[in-house]
Amino acid sequence: MKQKSMQWILILLITLIWGYSWILMKDALRYMGPQTFSALRFVTGAVVMMCIVWLSRIGRPPRSAIPHLVVVGILQTSVVFTLVMYALNFIDAGKSSLLLYSMPLWSGLFAAIFLKEPISPVRSGGIVFGITGLLIVMGADALSHQTADVIIGELLIVLSAVSWGASNIYYRLKLGHLSKFQVNAYQMLFGTIGIALVAWVAEGGEPIVWSVESIYYVAFTGVLASALCFTVWFMLIGNLDMVSATMPSLLVPVFGLYFGWLLLGEVVTISVMIGSVLILNGVFLSSLRKG
């Protein structure tokens, strides 16, 4: 019971931090290019994680694990946050978080195929509730009111969700035996290299406006949203089945939508309220171990 309670405390912690981080990621575009921000964020996170690994005397991962860490770094860090930060130029923070956190659907499907994890009828219902909630929040008439840039941005974020889902499965298959600190430190390091290359090509020479706010945005997303939360994330997906570990992350867009409303003035409609209720019910059903 204590372990279960601790897992839910950790889930609530990272979903709150990630939900709030979407607001910072969106607002950071006022101070620097999207890829530059991602590079600074993950450089900060990677440095923090490497210091933790060094202070903990965990040591380097075995040489055989390096290619797998590169793959996870590309899938989870480079691809996801390169595409997401670009898309944030065109899409609200709340809606962007909503699309990315369709990730549990892809993780659950990939887990059923590659990990042979069974999905009970009750949990299937939870997935249906959660995904239905996402679709309702997006709005049935969304496409009819969107420009081509917005549609492309949404497709890029969905692709990011697929990439993140794939990285969860790859981690479980190839890296589950390693220290979670080790995995997060090295995947973030390799993923940051990919983002930095994109930033250098796409935004090299563009100015960065340094201020108390922009430094705070980089520090918060680098230390808490990246170093801390992704370490906890690897702990969760390493110790729970994929549905239990990933479905609660659907809470992130709920927090993202409400933080967007509270801090950025983004509109929260009736469909958002209905969808949020469905998402919460989906999270509850997916957490049940029986049924």
PDB file of C-alpha atoms in Angstrom:
ATOM      1  CA  MET A   1       0.000   0.000   0.000  1.00  0.00           C
ATOM      2  CA  LYS A   2       2.824   2.417   0.872  1.00  0.00           C
ATOM      3  CA  GLN A   3       4.547   1.667  -2.439  1.00  0.00           C
ATOM      4  CA  LYS A   4       1.301   2.281  -4.335  1.00  0.00           C
ATOM      5  CA  SER A   5       0.765   5.588  -2.510  1.00  0.00           C
ATOM      6  CA  MET A   6       4.327   6.679  -3.257  1.00  0.00           C
ATOM      7  CA  GLN A   7       3.880   5.845  -6.939  1.00  0.00           C
ATOM      8  CA  TRP A   8       0.793   8.051  -7.103  1.00  0.00           C
ATOM      9  CA  ILE A   9       2.567  10.879  -5.278  1.00  0.00           C
ATOM     10  CA  LEU A  10       5.384  10.700  -7.840  1.00  0.00           C
ATOM     11  CA  ILE A  11       2.879  10.590 -10.706  1.00  0.00           C
ATOM     12  CA  LEU A  12       1.071  13.656  -9.349  1.00  0.00           C
ATOM     13  CA  LEU A  13       4.385  15.468  -8.894  1.00  0.00           C
ATOM     14  CA  ILE A  14       5.652  14.942 -12.418  1.00  0.00           C
ATOM     15  CA  THR A  15       2.286  15.630 -14.046  1.00  0.00           C
ATOM     16  CA  LEU A  16       2.009  18.949 -12.195  1.00  0.00           C
ATOM     17  CA  ILE A  17       5.558  19.955 -13.145  1.00  0.00           C
ATOM     18  CA  TRP A  18       5.152  18.880 -16.771  1.00  0.00           C
ATOM     19  CA  GLY A  19       1.766  20.596 -17.034  1.00  0.00           C
ATOM     20  CA  TYR A  20       3.215  23.870 -15.757  1.00  0.00           C
ATOM     21  CA  SER A  21       6.298  23.492 -17.970  1.00  0.00           C
ATOM     22  CA  TRP A  22       4.181  23.825 -21.108  1.00  0.00           C
ATOM     23  CA  ILE A  23       3.429  27.413 -20.116  1.00  0.00           C
ATOM     24  CA  LEU A  24       7.121  28.160 -19.708  1.00  0.00           C
ATOM     25  CA  MET A  25       8.008  26.465 -23.009  1.00  0.00           C
ATOM     26  CA  LYS A  26       5.429  28.586 -24.847  1.00  0.00           C
ATOM     27  CA  ASP A  27       6.389  31.858 -23.190  1.00  0.00           C
ATOM     28  CA  ALA A  28      10.116  31.194 -23.680  1.00  0.00           C
ATOM     29  CA  LEU A  29       9.631  31.820 -27.405  1.00  0.00           C
ATOM     30  CA  ARG A  30       9.532  35.540 -26.566  1.00  0.00           C
ATOM     31  CA  TYR A  31      13.182  35.357 -25.563  1.00  0.00           C
ATOM     32  CA  MET A  32      14.852  32.911 -27.959  1.00  0.00           C
ATOM     33  CA  GLY A  33      14.297  30.458 -30.795  1.00  0.00           C
ATOM     34  CA  PRO A  34      12.458  27.205 -29.971  1.00  0.00           C
ATOM     35  CA  GLN A  35      15.414  24.919 -30.697  1.00  0.00           C
ATOM     36  CA  THR A  36      17.818  27.170 -28.816  1.00  0.00           C
ATOM     37  CA  PHE A  37      15.550  26.976 -25.768  1.00  0.00           C
ATOM     38  CA  SER A  38      15.363  23.175 -26.007  1.00  0.00           C
ATOM     39  CA  ALA A  39      19.147  22.932 -26.328  1.00  0.00           C
ATOM     40  CA  LEU A  40      19.694  25.156 -23.261  1.00  0.00           C
ATOM     41  CA  ARG A  41      17.037  23.280 -21.309  1.00  0.00           C
ATOM     42  CA  PHE A  42      18.505  19.857 -21.933  1.00  0.00           C
ATOM     43  CA  VAL A  43      22.126  20.970 -21.565  1.00  0.00           C
ATOM     44  CA  THR A  44      21.103  22.138 -18.086  1.00  0.00           C
ATOM     45  CA  GLY A  45      19.312  18.861 -17.389  1.00  0.00           C
ATOM     46  CA  ALA A  46      22.169  16.739 -18.714  1.00  0.00           C
ATOM     47  CA  VAL A  47      24.742  18.589 -16.593  1.00  0.00           C
ATOM     48  CA  VAL A  48      22.610  18.095 -13.474  1.00  0.00           C
ATOM     49  CA  MET A  49      22.135  14.398 -14.217  1.00  0.00           C
ATOM     50  CA  MET A  50      25.840  13.836 -14.931  1.00  0.00           C
ATOM     51  CA  CYS A  51      26.698  15.471 -11.605  1.00  0.00           C
ATOM     52  CA  ILE A  52      24.230  13.185  -9.820  1.00  0.00           C
ATOM     53  CA  VAL A  53      25.722  10.117 -11.513  1.00  0.00           C
ATOM     54  CA  TRP A  54      29.232  11.250 -10.589  1.00  0.00           C
ATOM     55  CA  LEU A  55      28.371  12.070  -6.966  1.00  0.00           C
ATOM     56  CA  SER A  56      26.513   8.766  -6.610  1.00  0.00           C
ATOM     57  CA  ARG A  57      29.560   6.871  -7.934  1.00  0.00           C
ATOM     58  CA  ILE A  58      27.305   4.965 -10.321  1.00  0.00           C
ATOM     59  CA  GLY A  59      29.909   4.976 -13.044  1.00  0.00           C
ATOM     60  CA  ARG A  60      29.576   4.710 -16.795  1.00  0.00           C
ATOM     61  CA  PRO A  61      27.083   2.399 -18.482  1.00  0.00           C
ATOM     62  CA  PRO A  62      28.503  -0.702 -20.172  1.00  0.00           C
ATOM     63  CA  ARG A  63      29.765  -0.100 -23.705  1.00  0.00           C
ATOM     64  CA  SER A  64      27.107  -2.426 -25.097  1.00  0.00           C
ATOM     65  CA  ALA A  65      24.387  -0.094 -23.748  1.00  0.00           C
ATOM     66  CA  ILE A  66      25.662   3.051 -25.477  1.00  0.00           C
ATOM     67  CA  PRO A  67      23.910   2.454 -28.848  1.00  0.00           C
ATOM     68  CA  HIS A  68      20.639   1.824 -27.030  1.00  0.00           C
ATOM     69  CA  LEU A  69      21.047   5.012 -24.980  1.00  0.00           C
ATOM     70  CA  VAL A  70      21.632   6.913 -28.223  1.00  0.00           C
ATOM     71  CA  VAL A  71      18.398   5.502 -29.668  1.00  0.00           C
ATOM     72  CA  VAL A  72      16.373   6.451 -26.575  1.00  0.00           C
ATOM     73  CA  GLY A  73      17.985   9.892 -26.536  1.00  0.00           C
ATOM     74  CA  ILE A  74      17.041  10.496 -30.159  1.00  0.00           C
ATOM     75  CA  LEU A  75      13.478   9.168 -29.792  1.00  0.00           C
ATOM     76  CA  GLN A  76      12.610  10.718 -26.434  1.00  0.00           C
ATOM     77  CA  THR A  77      14.633  13.919 -26.364  1.00  0.00           C
ATOM     78  CA  SER A  78      15.798  14.953 -29.850  1.00  0.00           C
ATOM     79  CA  VAL A  79      12.717  14.062 -31.890  1.00  0.00           C
ATOM     80  CA  VAL A  80      10.050  14.871 -29.306  1.00  0.00           C
ATOM     81  CA  PHE A  81      11.296  18.281 -28.224  1.00  0.00           C
ATOM     82  CA  THR A  82      12.597  19.444 -31.600  1.00  0.00           C
ATOM     83  CA  LEU A  83       9.149  18.888 -33.105  1.00  0.00           C
ATOM     84  CA  VAL A  84       7.177  20.098 -30.078  1.00  0.00           C
ATOM     85  CA  MET A  85       9.071  23.374 -29.700  1.00  0.00           C
ATOM     86  CA  TYR A  86       8.674  24.126 -33.402  1.00  0.00           C
ATOM     87  CA  ALA A  87       4.939  23.408 -33.218  1.00  0.00           C
ATOM     88  CA  LEU A  88       4.526  25.749 -30.235  1.00  0.00           C
ATOM     89  CA  ASN A  89       5.044  28.615 -32.682  1.00  0.00           C
ATOM     90  CA  PHE A  90       1.556  27.897 -34.018  1.00  0.00           C
ATOM     91  CA  ILE A  91      -0.411  26.095 -31.277  1.00  0.00           C
ATOM     92  CA  ASP A  92      -1.517  27.032 -27.750  1.00  0.00           C
ATOM     93  CA  ALA A  93       0.432  25.460 -24.894  1.00  0.00           C
ATOM     94  CA  GLY A  94      -2.620  23.645 -23.517  1.00  0.00           C
ATOM     95  CA  LYS A  95      -3.629  22.159 -26.860  1.00  0.00           C
ATOM     96  CA  SER A  96      -0.016  21.133 -27.561  1.00  0.00           C
ATOM     97  CA  SER A  97       0.263  19.261 -24.260  1.00  0.00           C
ATOM     98  CA  LEU A  98      -3.030  17.573 -25.057  1.00  0.00           C
ATOM     99  CA  LEU A  99      -1.762  16.208 -28.367  1.00  0.00           C
ATOM    100  CA  LEU A 100       1.607  15.053 -27.037  1.00  0.00           C
ATOM    101  CA  TYR A 101      -0.025  13.127 -24.227  1.00  0.00           C
ATOM    102  CA  SER A 102      -1.799  10.847 -26.621  1.00  0.00           C
ATOM    103  CA  MET A 103       1.500   9.035 -25.948  1.00  0.00           C
ATOM    104  CA  PRO A 104      -0.134   6.463 -23.578  1.00  0.00           C
ATOM    105  CA  LEU A 105      -2.229   5.196 -26.485  1.00  0.00           C
ATOM    106  CA  TRP A 106       0.862   4.459 -28.540  1.00  0.00           C
ATOM    107  CA  SER A 107       2.738   3.040 -25.539  1.00  0.00           C
ATOM    108  CA  GLY A 108      -0.167   0.717 -24.728  1.00  0.00           C
ATOM    109  CA  LEU A 109      -0.464  -0.465 -28.322  1.00  0.00           C
ATOM    110  CA  PHE A 110       3.288  -0.989 -28.700  1.00  0.00           C
ATOM    111  CA  ALA A 111       3.418  -2.802 -25.341  1.00  0.00           C
ATOM    112  CA  ALA A 112       0.677  -5.198 -26.424  1.00  0.00           C
ATOM    113  CA  ILE A 113       2.598  -5.932 -29.650  1.00  0.00           C
ATOM    114  CA  PHE A 114       6.226  -6.013 -28.510  1.00  0.00           C
ATOM    115  CA  LEU A 115       6.019  -6.735 -24.758  1.00  0.00           C
ATOM    116  CA  LYS A 116       2.957  -9.012 -24.945  1.00  0.00           C
ATOM    117  CA  GLU A 117       1.320  -7.107 -22.092  1.00  0.00           C
ATOM    118  CA  PRO A 118      -2.379  -8.008 -21.722  1.00  0.00           C
ATOM    119  CA  ILE A 119      -4.933  -5.198 -21.582  1.00  0.00           C
ATOM    120  CA  SER A 120      -7.983  -6.084 -19.492  1.00  0.00           C
ATOM    121  CA  PRO A 121     -11.507  -4.956 -20.474  1.00  0.00           C
ATOM    122  CA  VAL A 122     -11.554  -2.412 -17.637  1.00  0.00           C
ATOM    123  CA  ARG A 123      -8.231  -0.940 -18.683  1.00  0.00           C
ATOM    124  CA  SER A 124      -9.352  -0.937 -22.301  1.00  0.00           C
ATOM    125  CA  GLY A 125     -12.303   1.127 -21.124  1.00  0.00           C
ATOM    126  CA  GLY A 126      -9.889   3.473 -19.374  1.00  0.00           C
ATOM    127  CA  ILE A 127      -7.918   3.956 -22.588  1.00  0.00           C
ATOM    128  CA  VAL A 128     -11.148   4.621 -24.512  1.00  0.00           C
ATOM    129  CA  PHE A 129     -12.262   7.175 -21.898  1.00  0.00           C
ATOM    130  CA  GLY A 130      -8.888   8.908 -21.946  1.00  0.00           C
ATOM    131  CA  ILE A 131      -8.566   9.113 -25.714  1.00  0.00           C
ATOM    132  CA  THR A 132     -12.220  10.168 -26.071  1.00  0.00           C
ATOM    133  CA  GLY A 133     -11.509  12.962 -23.614  1.00  0.00           C
ATOM    134  CA  LEU A 134      -8.561  14.095 -25.711  1.00  0.00           C
ATOM    135  CA  LEU A 135     -10.655  14.141 -28.870  1.00  0.00           C
ATOM    136  CA  ILE A 136     -13.462  16.090 -27.204  1.00  0.00           C
ATOM    137  CA  VAL A 137     -11.048  18.703 -25.855  1.00  0.00           C
ATOM    138  CA  MET A 138      -9.599  19.139 -29.337  1.00  0.00           C
ATOM    139  CA  GLY A 139     -13.098  19.906 -30.557  1.00  0.00           C
ATOM    140  CA  ALA A 140     -15.100  18.230 -33.303  1.00  0.00           C
ATOM    141  CA  ASP A 141     -14.844  21.281 -35.544  1.00  0.00           C
ATOM    142  CA  ALA A 142     -11.163  22.037 -34.883  1.00  0.00           C
ATOM    143  CA  LEU A 143      -9.866  21.320 -38.382  1.00  0.00           C
ATOM    144  CA  SER A 144     -12.374  23.617 -40.051  1.00  0.00           C
ATOM    145  CA  HIS A 145     -10.968  26.620 -38.171  1.00  0.00           C
ATOM    146  CA  GLN A 146      -7.245  25.922 -38.468  1.00  0.00           C
ATOM    147  CA  THR A 147      -4.630  27.194 -40.887  1.00  0.00           C
ATOM    148  CA  ALA A 148      -2.171  24.898 -42.637  1.00  0.00           C
ATOM    149  CA  ASP A 149       0.571  25.864 -40.157  1.00  0.00           C
ATOM    150  CA  VAL A 150      -1.583  24.796 -37.219  1.00  0.00           C
ATOM    151  CA  ILE A 151      -2.533  21.492 -38.856  1.00  0.00           C
ATOM    152  CA  ILE A 152       1.107  20.721 -39.649  1.00  0.00           C
ATOM    153  CA  GLY A 153       2.063  21.667 -36.089  1.00  0.00           C
ATOM    154  CA  GLU A 154      -0.542  19.307 -34.666  1.00  0.00           C
ATOM    155  CA  LEU A 155       0.652  16.464 -36.889  1.00  0.00           C
ATOM    156  CA  LEU A 156       4.237  17.062 -35.738  1.00  0.00           C
ATOM    157  CA  ILE A 157       3.178  16.821 -32.099  1.00  0.00           C
ATOM    158  CA  VAL A 158       1.269  13.590 -32.755  1.00  0.00           C
ATOM    159  CA  LEU A 159       4.441  12.243 -34.405  1.00  0.00           C
ATOM    160  CA  SER A 160       6.294  13.283 -31.238  1.00  0.00           C
ATOM    161  CA  ALA A 161       3.811  11.280 -29.175  1.00  0.00           C
ATOM    162  CA  VAL A 162       4.447   8.196 -31.326  1.00  0.00           C
ATOM    163  CA  SER A 163       8.213   8.680 -30.919  1.00  0.00           C
ATOM    164  CA  TRP A 164       7.910   8.975 -27.136  1.00  0.00           C
ATOM    165  CA  GLY A 165       5.723   5.861 -27.005  1.00  0.00           C
ATOM    166  CA  ALA A 166       8.302   3.946 -29.036  1.00  0.00           C
ATOM    167  CA  SER A 167      11.110   5.109 -26.736  1.00  0.00           C
ATOM    168  CA  ASN A 168       9.233   3.753 -23.694  1.00  0.00           C
ATOM    169  CA  ILE A 169       9.093   0.295 -25.243  1.00  0.00           C
ATOM    170  CA  TYR A 170      12.700   0.422 -26.427  1.00  0.00           C
ATOM    171  CA  TYR A 171      13.811   1.397 -22.927  1.00  0.00           C
ATOM    172  CA  ARG A 172      11.944  -1.527 -21.386  1.00  0.00           C
ATOM    173  CA  LEU A 173      13.416  -3.970 -23.917  1.00  0.00           C
ATOM    174  CA  LYS A 174      17.033  -2.789 -23.893  1.00  0.00           C
ATOM    175  CA  LEU A 175      17.812  -0.638 -20.846  1.00  0.00           C
ATOM    176  CA  GLY A 176      15.509  -1.676 -18.011  1.00  0.00           C
ATOM    177  CA  HIS A 177      18.396  -3.297 -16.115  1.00  0.00           C
ATOM    178  CA  LEU A 178      20.462  -0.101 -15.843  1.00  0.00           C
ATOM    179  CA  SER A 179      20.335   2.554 -13.126  1.00  0.00           C
ATOM    180  CA  LYS A 180      17.549   5.047 -13.845  1.00  0.00           C
ATOM    181  CA  PHE A 181      19.944   7.907 -13.082  1.00  0.00           C
ATOM    182  CA  GLN A 182      22.397   6.455 -15.567  1.00  0.00           C
ATOM    183  CA  VAL A 183      19.783   6.038 -18.287  1.00  0.00           C
ATOM    184  CA  ASN A 184      18.371   9.538 -17.914  1.00  0.00           C
ATOM    185  CA  ALA A 185      21.790  11.189 -17.773  1.00  0.00           C
ATOM    186  CA  TYR A 186      23.147   9.540 -20.906  1.00  0.00           C
ATOM    187  CA  GLN A 187      19.976   9.547 -23.006  1.00  0.00           C
ATOM    188  CA  MET A 188      19.612  13.248 -22.220  1.00  0.00           C
ATOM    189  CA  LEU A 189      23.245  13.876 -23.136  1.00  0.00           C
ATOM    190  CA  PHE A 190      22.901  12.158 -26.521  1.00  0.00           C
ATOM    191  CA  GLY A 191      19.484  13.711 -27.138  1.00  0.00           C
ATOM    192  CA  THR A 192      20.847  17.171 -26.354  1.00  0.00           C
ATOM    193  CA  ILE A 193      23.557  16.761 -28.968  1.00  0.00           C
ATOM    194  CA  GLY A 194      20.855  16.161 -31.575  1.00  0.00           C
ATOM    195  CA  ILE A 195      18.840  19.213 -30.492  1.00  0.00           C
ATOM    196  CA  ALA A 196      21.968  21.402 -30.375  1.00  0.00           C
ATOM    197  CA  LEU A 197      22.826  20.465 -33.960  1.00  0.00           C
ATOM    198  CA  VAL A 198      19.317  21.412 -35.094  1.00  0.00           C
ATOM    199  CA  ALA A 199      19.512  24.698 -33.156  1.00  0.00           C
ATOM    200  CA  TRP A 200      22.886  25.535 -34.688  1.00  0.00           C
ATOM    201  CA  VAL A 201      21.648  24.906 -38.247  1.00  0.00           C
ATOM    202  CA  ALA A 202      18.195  26.492 -37.865  1.00  0.00           C
ATOM    203  CA  GLU A 203      18.840  29.322 -35.410  1.00  0.00           C
ATOM    204  CA  GLY A 204      22.583  29.898 -35.284  1.00  0.00           C
ATOM    205  CA  GLY A 205      23.300  33.580 -34.775  1.00  0.00           C
ATOM    206  CA  GLU A 206      19.784  34.499 -33.608  1.00  0.00           C
ATOM    207  CA  PRO A 207      19.839  36.631 -30.446  1.00  0.00           C
ATOM    208  CA  ILE A 208      18.943  35.351 -26.978  1.00  0.00           C
ATOM    209  CA  VAL A 209      17.272  37.775 -24.590  1.00  0.00           C
ATOM    210  CA  TRP A 210      18.545  36.994 -21.114  1.00  0.00           C
ATOM    211  CA  SER A 211      16.326  38.085 -18.240  1.00  0.00           C
ATOM    212  CA  VAL A 212      15.193  36.792 -14.861  1.00  0.00           C
ATOM    213  CA  GLU A 213      12.241  35.135 -16.611  1.00  0.00           C
ATOM    214  CA  SER A 214      14.183  33.450 -19.403  1.00  0.00           C
ATOM    215  CA  ILE A 215      16.794  32.117 -16.948  1.00  0.00           C
ATOM    216  CA  TYR A 216      14.002  30.812 -14.729  1.00  0.00           C
ATOM    217  CA  TYR A 217      12.362  29.092 -17.715  1.00  0.00           C
ATOM    218  CA  VAL A 218      15.594  27.315 -18.664  1.00  0.00           C
ATOM    219  CA  ALA A 219      16.421  26.375 -15.050  1.00  0.00           C
ATOM    220  CA  PHE A 220      12.939  25.092 -14.167  1.00  0.00           C
ATOM    221  CA  THR A 221      12.480  23.018 -17.321  1.00  0.00           C
ATOM    222  CA  GLY A 222      16.079  21.789 -17.255  1.00  0.00           C
ATOM    223  CA  VAL A 223      16.415  20.812 -13.598  1.00  0.00           C
ATOM    224  CA  LEU A 224      12.868  19.869 -12.581  1.00  0.00           C
ATOM    225  CA  ALA A 225      10.965  19.015 -15.772  1.00  0.00           C
ATOM    226  CA  SER A 226      13.913  17.207 -17.382  1.00  0.00           C
ATOM    227  CA  ALA A 227      16.448  15.940 -14.827  1.00  0.00           C
ATOM    228  CA  LEU A 228      14.004  15.162 -12.018  1.00  0.00           C
ATOM    229  CA  CYS A 229      10.838  14.215 -13.886  1.00  0.00           C
ATOM    230  CA  PHE A 230      12.403  12.000 -16.540  1.00  0.00           C
ATOM    231  CA  THR A 231      14.339  10.106 -13.879  1.00  0.00           C
ATOM    232  CA  VAL A 232      11.056   9.469 -12.051  1.00  0.00           C
ATOM    233  CA  TRP A 233       9.488   8.569 -15.406  1.00  0.00           C
ATOM    234  CA  PHE A 234      12.074   5.837 -16.050  1.00  0.00           C
ATOM    235  CA  MET A 235      11.446   4.510 -12.541  1.00  0.00           C
ATOM    236  CA  LEU A 236       7.716   4.267 -13.246  1.00  0.00           C
ATOM    237  CA  ILE A 237       7.959   2.588 -16.641  1.00  0.00           C
ATOM    238  CA  GLY A 238      10.615   0.240 -15.258  1.00  0.00           C
ATOM    239  CA  ASN A 239       8.496  -0.935 -12.319  1.00  0.00           C
ATOM    240  CA  LEU A 240       4.929  -0.872 -13.675  1.00  0.00           C
ATOM    241  CA  ASP A 241       3.258  -2.322 -16.727  1.00  0.00           C
ATOM    242  CA  MET A 242       3.103   0.167 -19.585  1.00  0.00           C
ATOM    243  CA  VAL A 243      -0.587   1.028 -19.235  1.00  0.00           C
ATOM    244  CA  SER A 244      -0.354   1.727 -15.484  1.00  0.00           C
ATOM    245  CA  ALA A 245       2.808   3.785 -15.969  1.00  0.00           C
ATOM    246  CA  THR A 246       1.728   5.900 -18.923  1.00  0.00           C
ATOM    247  CA  MET A 247      -2.042   6.438 -18.655  1.00  0.00           C
ATOM    248  CA  PRO A 248      -1.783   8.760 -15.602  1.00  0.00           C
ATOM    249  CA  SER A 249       0.345  11.091 -17.763  1.00  0.00           C
ATOM    250  CA  LEU A 250      -2.953  12.070 -19.406  1.00  0.00           C
ATOM    251  CA  LEU A 251      -3.276  14.330 -16.360  1.00  0.00           C
ATOM    252  CA  VAL A 252      -0.510  16.506 -17.833  1.00  0.00           C
ATOM    253  CA  PRO A 253      -2.681  18.087 -20.547  1.00  0.00           C
ATOM    254  CA  VAL A 254      -5.407  18.685 -17.973  1.00  0.00           C
ATOM    255  CA  PHE A 255      -2.933  20.710 -15.906  1.00  0.00           C
ATOM    256  CA  GLY A 256      -1.467  22.222 -19.078  1.00  0.00           C
ATOM    257  CA  LEU A 257      -4.868  23.423 -20.247  1.00  0.00           C
ATOM    258  CA  TYR A 258      -5.731  24.998 -16.900  1.00  0.00           C
ATOM    259  CA  PHE A 259      -2.323  26.598 -16.440  1.00  0.00           C
ATOM    260  CA  GLY A 260      -2.691  27.959 -19.981  1.00  0.00           C
ATOM    261  CA  TRP A 261      -6.046  29.466 -19.020  1.00  0.00           C
ATOM    262  CA  LEU A 262      -4.764  30.850 -15.722  1.00  0.00           C
ATOM    263  CA  LEU A 263      -1.386  32.227 -16.811  1.00  0.00           C
ATOM    264  CA  LEU A 264      -1.621  32.814 -20.578  1.00  0.00           C
ATOM    265  CA  GLY A 265      -5.295  33.607 -20.972  1.00  0.00           C
ATOM    266  CA  GLU A 266      -5.960  30.633 -23.246  1.00  0.00           C
ATOM    267  CA  VAL A 267      -9.635  29.769 -23.648  1.00  0.00           C
ATOM    268  CA  VAL A 268     -11.122  26.835 -21.689  1.00  0.00           C
ATOM    269  CA  THR A 269     -14.387  25.740 -23.296  1.00  0.00           C
ATOM    270  CA  ILE A 270     -17.199  23.413 -22.238  1.00  0.00           C
ATOM    271  CA  SER A 271     -15.592  20.695 -24.368  1.00  0.00           C
ATOM    272  CA  VAL A 272     -12.420  21.100 -22.297  1.00  0.00           C
ATOM    273  CA  MET A 273     -14.382  20.582 -19.088  1.00  0.00           C
ATOM    274  CA  ILE A 274     -16.166  17.469 -20.419  1.00  0.00           C
ATOM    275  CA  GLY A 275     -12.966  16.062 -21.888  1.00  0.00           C
ATOM    276  CA  SER A 276     -11.080  16.600 -18.633  1.00  0.00           C
ATOM    277  CA  VAL A 277     -13.692  14.614 -16.704  1.00  0.00           C
ATOM    278  CA  LEU A 278     -13.363  11.744 -19.196  1.00  0.00           C
ATOM    279  CA  ILE A 279      -9.578  11.860 -18.937  1.00  0.00           C
ATOM    280  CA  LEU A 280      -9.694  11.661 -15.147  1.00  0.00           C
ATOM    281  CA  ASN A 281     -12.068   8.703 -15.341  1.00  0.00           C
ATOM    282  CA  GLY A 282      -9.751   7.053 -17.846  1.00  0.00           C
ATOM    283  CA  VAL A 283      -6.804   7.489 -15.508  1.00  0.00           C
ATOM    284  CA  PHE A 284      -8.766   5.928 -12.636  1.00  0.00           C
ATOM    285  CA  LEU A 285      -9.907   2.904 -14.667  1.00  0.00           C
ATOM    286  CA  SER A 286      -6.481   2.307 -16.162  1.00  0.00           C
ATOM    287  CA  SER A 287      -4.923   2.236 -12.680  1.00  0.00           C
ATOM    288  CA  LEU A 288      -7.062  -0.704 -11.573  1.00  0.00           C
ATOM    289  CA  ARG A 289      -5.169  -3.971 -11.478  1.00  0.00           C
ATOM    290  CA  LYS A 290      -8.244  -6.188 -11.708  1.00  0.00           C
ATOM    291  CA  GLY A 291     -10.962  -6.403 -14.317  1.00  0.00           C
TER     292      GLY A 291
END
